XYZ file of C-alpha atoms in Angstrom:
188
model
C -33.367 -10.030 6.601
C -34.988 -13.346 7.568
C -37.386 -13.455 10.542
C -36.509 -17.075 11.254
C -33.895 -17.055 14.061
C -32.141 -20.169 12.768
C -31.608 -18.566 9.321
C -30.607 -15.249 10.862
C -27.893 -17.071 12.772
C -26.685 -18.898 9.700
C -26.640 -15.741 7.603
C -24.737 -13.819 10.269
C -21.807 -16.222 9.665
C -21.644 -14.979 6.084
C -22.142 -11.302 6.732
C -19.122 -9.424 5.393
C -17.233 -6.652 7.020
C -17.053 -3.500 4.861
C -14.788 -0.563 4.378
C -15.945 2.958 3.536
C -14.150 3.882 0.292
C -12.838 7.429 -0.187
C -13.401 7.720 -3.939
C -11.407 9.670 -6.557
C -12.023 13.416 -6.628
C -13.759 13.721 -3.267
C -12.852 16.961 -1.518
C -10.960 16.612 1.757
C -13.670 17.988 4.047
C -16.248 15.622 2.552
C -13.884 12.695 3.168
C -13.636 13.716 6.863
C -17.415 13.913 7.071
C -17.770 10.448 5.539
C -15.219 8.997 7.928
C -17.167 10.495 10.840
C -20.311 8.799 9.479
C -18.396 5.511 9.193
C -17.399 5.892 12.859
C -21.101 5.966 13.741
C -21.809 2.687 11.880
C -22.088 -0.702 13.499
C -18.571 -2.150 13.622
C -19.980 -5.535 12.645
C -20.556 -3.978 9.249
C -18.186 -1.030 8.686
C -14.709 -1.736 10.080
C -12.532 0.762 8.359
C -11.794 3.198 5.522
C -9.916 2.657 2.237
C -8.726 5.453 0.023
C -8.942 4.637 -3.655
C -8.004 7.602 -5.781
C -6.354 8.951 -8.833
C -2.943 9.725 -7.383
C -2.068 12.058 -10.285
C -4.969 14.407 -9.539
C -5.579 13.550 -5.885
C -2.372 12.683 -4.016
C -2.776 10.715 -0.788
C -1.734 13.584 1.464
C -4.955 15.343 0.455
C -6.786 13.009 2.876
C -4.488 13.275 5.904
C -7.292 14.754 8.046
C -9.698 11.931 7.121
C -7.145 9.299 8.067
C -6.411 11.119 11.345
C -10.113 11.091 12.080
C -10.232 7.340 11.288
C -7.462 6.815 13.817
C -9.343 8.729 16.473
C -12.468 6.639 15.738
C -10.368 3.448 15.862
C -11.275 2.499 12.276
C -8.891 0.321 10.256
C -7.071 2.245 7.535
C -6.190 0.984 4.075
C -4.868 2.981 1.195
C -4.484 2.275 -2.517
C -1.230 3.982 -3.446
C 1.690 3.440 -5.768
C -0.687 2.670 -8.628
C -0.486 5.567 -11.038
C 1.026 9.011 -10.541
C 0.726 10.478 -14.034
C -2.267 10.385 -16.316
C -0.888 9.284 -19.674
C -2.542 9.179 -23.044
C -2.987 5.733 -24.616
C -0.336 6.568 -27.260
C 2.201 7.013 -24.464
C 1.733 3.359 -23.410
C 2.057 1.512 -26.720
C 5.463 -0.108 -26.740
C 7.433 -2.100 -24.151
C 10.114 0.653 -24.306
C 7.510 3.368 -23.497
C 6.143 1.345 -20.565
C 9.642 0.749 -19.229
C 10.558 4.428 -19.505
C 7.246 5.457 -17.870
C 7.916 3.061 -14.991
C 11.422 4.467 -14.406
C 10.109 8.002 -14.575
C 7.196 7.246 -12.173
C 9.143 5.219 -9.612
C 10.204 8.111 -7.302
C 6.606 9.390 -7.121
C 5.223 5.876 -6.612
C 7.585 5.406 -3.644
C 6.740 8.878 -2.289
C 3.057 8.032 -2.256
C 3.671 4.746 -0.471
C 5.729 6.599 2.149
C 2.894 9.118 2.566
C 0.342 6.339 3.095
C 2.508 4.577 5.643
C 4.101 7.412 7.589
C 1.573 10.292 7.255
C -1.769 8.446 6.871
C -0.705 5.528 9.117
C -2.283 3.015 6.724
C -2.369 -0.565 8.018
C -2.779 -2.075 4.580
C -1.776 -0.792 1.166
C -3.180 -1.596 -2.220
C -0.966 -1.903 -5.298
C 2.295 -0.496 -3.836
C 4.001 -0.565 -7.216
C 7.555 0.439 -6.435
C 7.645 -0.902 -2.892
C 10.345 -3.479 -3.769
C 12.707 -0.663 -4.794
C 12.971 0.932 -1.364
C 14.736 -1.227 1.267
C 13.706 1.074 4.124
C 10.044 0.818 3.177
C 10.271 -2.953 2.798
C 11.778 -3.253 6.265
C 9.044 -1.017 7.740
C 6.243 -2.959 6.008
C 7.684 -6.298 7.224
C 8.299 -5.116 10.813
C 4.763 -3.649 11.101
C 3.099 -6.586 9.355
C 1.392 -4.309 6.816
C -0.472 -6.221 4.224
C 0.104 -5.427 0.548
C -2.891 -6.034 -1.714
C -1.114 -6.347 -5.098
C -2.991 -6.172 -8.295
C -0.424 -7.255 -10.938
C -3.004 -8.109 -13.619
C -4.644 -4.698 -13.406
C -1.238 -2.903 -13.215
C -0.135 -4.678 -16.417
C -3.467 -4.287 -18.229
C -3.650 -0.547 -17.488
C -0.006 0.111 -18.502
C 1.208 1.047 -15.042
C 4.020 -1.504 -15.304
C 5.967 -2.859 -18.287
C 5.810 -6.443 -17.011
C 4.837 -8.308 -13.831
C 8.457 -9.114 -13.042
C 9.197 -5.475 -12.235
C 6.939 -5.794 -9.192
C 9.433 -8.297 -7.670
C 6.637 -10.244 -5.957
C 8.773 -13.363 -5.402
C 11.500 -11.246 -3.775
C 8.990 -9.501 -1.491
C 7.403 -12.834 -0.478
C 10.915 -14.220 0.175
C 11.640 -11.192 2.357
C 8.584 -11.902 4.486
C 6.233 -9.241 3.087
C 2.509 -10.104 3.512
C 1.637 -9.867 -0.162
C -1.665 -11.071 -1.652
C -2.667 -11.041 -5.310
C -6.023 -9.442 -5.900
C -8.264 -8.245 -8.732
C -8.859 -4.555 -9.133
C -11.909 -2.529 -10.116
C -10.344 -1.806 -13.500
C -10.707 -5.442 -14.684
């Protein structure tokens, strides 16, 4: 960090705010411990938590205590959900028909995980949210509570989560007033 006050002041303008990421496979008690540590951090640096996990092996409800702790500590809460709910072999994602069938099969679980993030974890932002456009009640809730959706259509298509970008209904969500941004993902 520069000793020169003028440069310190300039650099402080570019200092980013960070989230603590709850990574795939972390046990629930460890996630709570890490959130408590985040709560002790300088809020100019760590402003919230974000759960990024393999929903098939680690459903979002696993971290309900960690999100409750984040609420107590007044940390922002973001959750990557509605991305993938079943670990499929590459040969199960080869054809457009397979991808379409997988999407239809996964849709109820994708929506369930979005509901869990919003209603049980009290997430203020959600990443991916594949399936959100298929539940009018959820759309209404997301709009009314100004919950940002960090969509990753390129990653979702590339990893075979969706058969095509159109199934995300991004234009329809934007038209309905959903705060939807297009983002890269760590898979790309």
